[in-house]
């Protein structure tokens, strides 16, 4: 059977004034724990990691492991502009019990392939007996991991997979073609669980599933069945949810507020949904929760 992991990219809870709401984070983690998804992706893009300081990083990771590790996999994102900073976060998370990590490429400065390889080489050593996923999101980081570079990085100890965000299905297929046997390829495109799977992906890291997991579980079950009508109907539901909430963190938090999970807000400079958007968010929450 084709592997169709759904890893939930989890929003971080902030109060209206921007301060970290750790109890709100715990509420989100407890909500995610009921999703049935195969894993949780903590402090990634959806978690607004660039706005998190070291002490908050430790607190959020500790809370995530406490609430989630007995239920599902927990992948801790540690990416940073430098290998020094990323390795420091690996050590912090390892001390708390984390064993799965993901690292966005360095960002802000343009890095050569050799510099990117050195970055992941440092992190492959830092994770020790853990596992490391390359996180390639060139639209945000400015640095792209080509298939040729990924093939080299995949030979490093402890590097077990890649998360590819806003890459085409052809690029997903190119990753699969060069990846060694057993290497995991995840897409970051919420709606592409089936389409990316047909091109060699092993699943999706989905922020929208942190809010409304049921349509994604339905799509995975439909795909496993091979029932074309079921797949089409389930895909339409996922498309509806993604069209309204998408990779928009304020919208995700608005949905969590609507469902009374937590009164969470964003810390970064992001636009809040207007009245029309809030109405649509309420509609999909009521329809698919």
C-alpha positions as a printed NumPy array, in Angstrom:
array([[  0.   ,   0.   ,   0.   ],
       [  1.216,   3.515,  -0.824],
       [  2.421,   5.443,   2.195],
       [  0.25 ,   8.497,   2.864],
       [  1.488,  10.105,   6.067],
       [ -0.241,  13.27 ,   7.202],
       [  1.978,  15.367,   9.473],
       [  0.23 ,  18.278,  11.109],
       [  2.119,  21.581,  10.893],
       [  1.029,  23.197,  14.145],
       [  0.387,  26.918,  14.73 ],
       [  1.964,  28.448,  17.812],
       [ -0.485,  30.201,  20.141],
       [  0.192,  33.856,  20.887],
       [ -1.906,  36.224,  22.958],
       [ -3.413,  39.318,  21.365],
       [ -0.427,  41.395,  22.552],
       [  2.019,  39.005,  20.881],
       [  3.259,  37.231,  24.002],
       [  3.609,  33.465,  23.902],
       [  0.522,  31.663,  25.21 ],
       [  2.026,  28.403,  26.408],
       [ -1.248,  27.056,  27.781],
       [ -2.806,  27.924,  24.433],
       [ -0.064,  25.916,  22.733],
       [ -0.894,  22.975,  24.975],
       [ -4.568,  23.28 ,  24.005],
       [ -3.661,  23.133,  20.319],
       [ -1.384,  20.148,  20.905],
       [ -4.165,  18.311,  22.742],
       [ -6.545,  19.067,  19.882],
       [ -4.021,  17.799,  17.316],
       [ -3.502,  14.653,  19.392],
       [ -7.074,  13.596,  18.557],
       [ -6.611,  13.958,  14.78 ],
       [ -5.323,  10.476,  14.009],
       [ -2.557,  11.99 ,  11.892],
       [  0.778,  10.23 ,  11.656],
       [  2.861,  13.055,  13.043],
       [  3.167,  16.639,  14.229],
       [  5.52 ,  19.262,  12.789],
       [  6.359,  21.749,  15.523],
       [  7.743,  25.29 ,  15.131],
       [  7.909,  25.254,  11.376],
       [  6.619,  27.977,   9.075],
       [  3.066,  27.511,  10.381],
       [  4.474,  27.85 ,  13.896],
       [  6.079,  31.23 ,  13.017],
       [  9.493,  29.959,  14.084],
       [ 11.438,  33.112,  13.051],
       [  9.635,  35.005,  15.831],
       [ 10.467,  32.471,  18.582],
       [ 13.397,  33.071,  20.938],
       [ 15.513,  30.322,  22.516],
       [ 13.637,  30.174,  25.827],
       [ 10.282,  30.023,  24.03 ],
       [ 11.642,  27.337,  21.72 ],
       [ 12.482,  25.195,  24.708],
       [  9.097,  25.75 ,  26.345],
       [  7.088,  24.992,  23.198],
       [  9.089,  21.861,  22.365],
       [  8.758,  20.588,  25.931],
       [  4.982,  21.16 ,  25.819],
       [  4.685,  19.449,  22.433],
       [  6.578,  16.387,  23.581],
       [  4.539,  16.188,  26.769],
       [  1.197,  16.416,  24.992],
       [  1.963,  14.545,  21.764],
       [  4.832,  12.078,  22.043],
       [  2.663,   9.355,  23.546],
       [  0.182,   9.675,  20.688],
       [  2.056,  10.525,  17.506],
       [  5.462,  11.344,  16.045],
       [  6.846,  14.784,  16.881],
       [  9.161,  16.408,  14.33 ],
       [ 10.856,  19.506,  15.749],
       [ 11.904,  22.175,  13.295],
       [ 15.352,  23.62 ,  14.088],
       [ 16.274,  25.51 ,  10.917],
       [ 18.214,  28.747,  11.344],
       [ 20.424,  31.113,   9.312],
       [ 23.534,  29.312,  10.598],
       [ 24.502,  25.747,  11.408],
       [ 25.691,  26.994,  14.805],
       [ 22.211,  28.208,  15.748],
       [ 20.424,  25.203,  14.259],
       [ 22.713,  22.725,  16.052],
       [ 22.142,  24.569,  19.321],
       [ 18.402,  24.085,  18.911],
       [ 18.95 ,  20.412,  18.101],
       [ 20.812,  20.019,  21.388],
       [ 18.045,  21.789,  23.299],
       [ 15.35 ,  19.597,  21.774],
       [ 17.373,  16.403,  22.178],
       [ 17.814,  17.119,  25.874],
       [ 14.015,  17.279,  26.135],
       [ 13.605,  13.939,  24.374],
       [ 13.077,  14.883,  20.722],
       [ 14.379,  12.378,  18.179],
       [ 12.994,  13.672,  14.876],
       [ 14.129,  17.   ,  13.44 ],
       [ 13.656,  19.097,  10.331],
       [ 15.834,  21.969,   9.224],
       [ 14.987,  24.663,   6.712],
       [ 17.921,  25.694,   4.584],
       [ 19.837,  28.734,   5.871],
       [ 18.078,  31.923,   4.896],
       [ 18.698,  35.642,   4.236],
       [ 22.087,  35.18 ,   2.502],
       [ 22.414,  33.202,  -0.71 ],
       [ 24.293,  29.957,  -0.041],
       [ 26.229,  27.787,  -2.459],
       [ 25.567,  24.069,  -2.735],
       [ 28.755,  23.402,  -0.785],
       [ 27.626,  25.729,   2.011],
       [ 24.229,  24.018,   2.152],
       [ 25.875,  20.601,   2.234],
       [ 28.125,  21.718,   5.095],
       [ 25.082,  23.008,   7.007],
       [ 23.312,  19.649,   6.797],
       [ 26.536,  17.789,   7.515],
       [ 26.813,  19.675,  10.818],
       [ 23.194,  18.911,  11.664],
       [ 23.483,  15.241,  10.739],
       [ 26.184,  15.004,  13.391],
       [ 24.196,  17.026,  15.92 ],
       [ 21.09 ,  14.813,  15.833],
       [ 23.083,  11.843,  17.135],
       [ 20.785,   8.821,  17.201],
       [ 17.894,  10.928,  15.891],
       [ 16.579,  11.492,  12.392],
       [ 16.832,  14.614,  10.237],
       [ 14.623,  15.907,   7.423],
       [ 15.829,  18.474,   4.925],
       [ 13.258,  21.278,   4.657],
       [ 13.37 ,  22.94 ,   1.266],
       [ 11.227,  26.064,   0.923],
       [ 13.115,  28.273,  -1.545],
       [ 10.297,  30.814,  -1.831],
       [ 10.853,  31.702,   1.823],
       [ 14.533,  30.928,   2.408],
       [ 15.974,  32.019,  -0.92 ],
       [ 18.041,  28.827,  -1.086],
       [ 17.039,  25.754,  -3.1  ],
       [ 18.136,  22.16 ,  -2.634],
       [ 18.424,  20.718,  -6.125],
       [ 17.853,  17.001,  -6.734],
       [ 21.582,  16.582,  -7.26 ],
       [ 22.354,  18.236,  -3.929],
       [ 19.632,  16.275,  -2.166],
       [ 21.169,  13.036,  -3.41 ],
       [ 24.453,  14.042,  -1.745],
       [ 22.81 ,  15.165,   1.493],
       [ 20.792,  11.941,   1.633],
       [ 24.055,  10.003,   1.994],
       [ 24.839,  11.755,   5.282],
       [ 24.212,   9.776,   8.471],
       [ 20.772,  10.309,  10.052],
       [ 19.312,  12.223,   7.084],
       [ 16.11 ,  10.298,   6.392],
       [ 13.883,  12.528,   4.302],
       [ 12.878,  15.853,   2.806],
       [  9.928,  18.202,   3.149],
       [  9.404,  20.171,  -0.065],
       [  7.215,  23.271,   0.103],
       [  5.823,  25.056,  -2.964],
       [  7.703,  22.76 ,  -5.315],
       [  5.953,  21.38 ,  -8.392],
       [  4.852,  17.779,  -8.761],
       [  7.645,  17.35 , -11.312],
       [ 10.151,  18.516,  -8.7  ],
       [  8.678,  16.054,  -6.195],
       [  9.131,  13.298,  -8.76 ],
       [ 12.726,  14.403,  -9.368],
       [ 13.439,  14.085,  -5.647],
       [ 12.015,  10.574,  -5.593],
       [ 14.097,   9.604,  -8.586],
       [ 17.406,  10.482,  -6.903],
       [ 16.517,   9.51 ,  -3.322],
       [ 17.881,   6.251,  -1.927],
       [ 15.551,   3.424,  -0.977],
       [ 13.615,   4.192,   2.188],
       [ 14.226,   7.945,   1.965],
       [ 11.027,   9.826,   2.832],
       [  9.659,  12.556,   0.558],
       [  6.94 ,  14.829,   1.964],
       [  5.162,  17.594,   0.096],
       [  4.208,  20.782,   1.892],
       [  1.194,  21.325,  -0.411],
       [ -1.889,  20.559,   1.696],
       [ -4.144,  19.578,  -1.182],
       [ -1.619,  17.305,  -2.945],
       [ -1.753,  14.235,  -0.7  ],
       [ -2.95 ,  12.057,  -3.597],
       [ -1.39 ,  13.912,  -6.525],
       [  2.062,  14.045,  -4.911],
       [  1.708,  10.415,  -3.862],
       [  1.261,   9.486,  -7.497],
       [  4.624,  11.163,  -8.18 ],
       [  6.466,   9.377,  -5.381],
       [  5.72 ,  11.398,  -2.226],
       [  5.156,   9.548,   1.044],
       [  2.715,  12.084,   2.464],
       [  2.066,  15.703,   3.273],
       [  3.01 ,  18.187,   5.988],
       [ -0.214,  20.138,   6.293],
       [ -0.972,  23.258,   8.298],
       [ -4.666,  23.157,   7.412],
       [ -4.949,  19.672,   8.943],
       [ -4.056,  21.208,  12.305],
       [ -7.457,  22.874,  12.19 ],
       [ -9.617,  20.473,  10.183],
       [ -8.028,  17.023,  10.002],
       [-11.135,  15.044,   9.034],
       [-11.181,  15.909,   5.301],
       [ -7.523,  14.871,   5.045],
       [ -8.128,  11.563,   6.845],
       [-11.077,  10.968,   4.517],
       [ -8.942,  11.647,   1.454],
       [ -6.244,   9.255,   2.658],
       [ -8.851,   6.529,   3.24 ],
       [-10.418,   7.172,  -0.149],
       [ -7.049,   6.954,  -1.874],
       [ -6.29 ,   3.684,  -0.103],
       [ -9.604,   2.275,  -1.324],
       [ -8.994,   3.156,  -4.965],
       [-12.625,   4.22 ,  -5.303],
       [-12.514,   7.006,  -7.902],
       [-15.832,   8.576,  -6.892],
       [-14.857,   8.599,  -3.227],
       [-11.456,  10.098,  -4.038],
       [-13.071,  12.829,  -6.135],
       [-15.561,  13.755,  -3.409],
       [-12.897,  13.717,  -0.674],
       [-10.52 ,  15.791,  -2.8  ],
       [-13.265,  18.366,  -3.358],
       [-13.701,  18.716,   0.41 ],
       [ -9.956,  19.149,   0.938],
       [ -9.846,  21.698,  -1.879],
       [-12.686,  23.637,  -0.24 ],
       [-10.925,  23.779,   3.117],
       [ -7.544,  24.669,   1.612],
       [ -9.066,  27.411,  -0.545],
       [-10.488,  29.129,   2.531],
       [ -7.764,  28.548,   5.148],
       [ -4.69 ,  27.669,   3.072],
       [ -1.231,  28.377,   4.427],
       [ -2.527,  31.463,   6.201],
       [ -1.64 ,  31.448,   9.883],
       [ -4.118,  34.14 ,  11.017],
       [ -6.894,  32.201,   9.287],
       [ -5.846,  28.993,  11.033],
       [ -5.975,  30.749,  14.374],
       [ -9.34 ,  32.303,  13.507],
       [-10.62 ,  28.792,  12.835],
       [ -9.281,  27.569,  16.166],
       [-11.04 ,  30.473,  17.857],
       [-14.286,  29.692,  16.051],
       [-14.132,  26.07 ,  17.222],
       [-13.325,  27.227,  20.763],
       [-10.026,  25.334,  20.84 ],
       [ -8.04 ,  28.403,  21.886],
       [ -8.11 ,  32.189,  21.564],
       [ -4.852,  32.277,  19.597],
       [ -3.359,  35.043,  17.468],
       [ -0.288,  35.56 ,  15.273],
       [  2.867,  37.328,  16.412],
       [  4.304,  38.196,  13.011],
       [  3.181,  41.029,  10.73 ],
       [  0.346,  39.201,   8.98 ],
       [ -3.066,  40.445,   7.901],
       [ -6.042,  39.302,   9.923],
       [ -9.01 ,  37.895,   7.962],
       [-11.773,  40.361,   7.184],
       [-15.464,  39.815,   7.866],
       [-16.075,  37.987,   4.595],
       [-13.142,  35.655,   5.224],
       [-14.283,  35.006,   8.8  ],
       [-17.696,  34.022,   7.463],
       [-16.119,  31.502,   5.096],
       [-13.824,  30.193,   7.826],
       [-16.876,  29.618,  10.014],
       [-18.593,  27.819,   7.135],
       [-15.823,  25.294,   6.536],
       [-15.281,  24.757,  10.259],
       [-18.97 ,  24.   ,  10.765],
       [-19.017,  21.737,   7.72 ],
       [-15.838,  19.721,   8.272],
       [-14.942,  19.753,  11.984]])
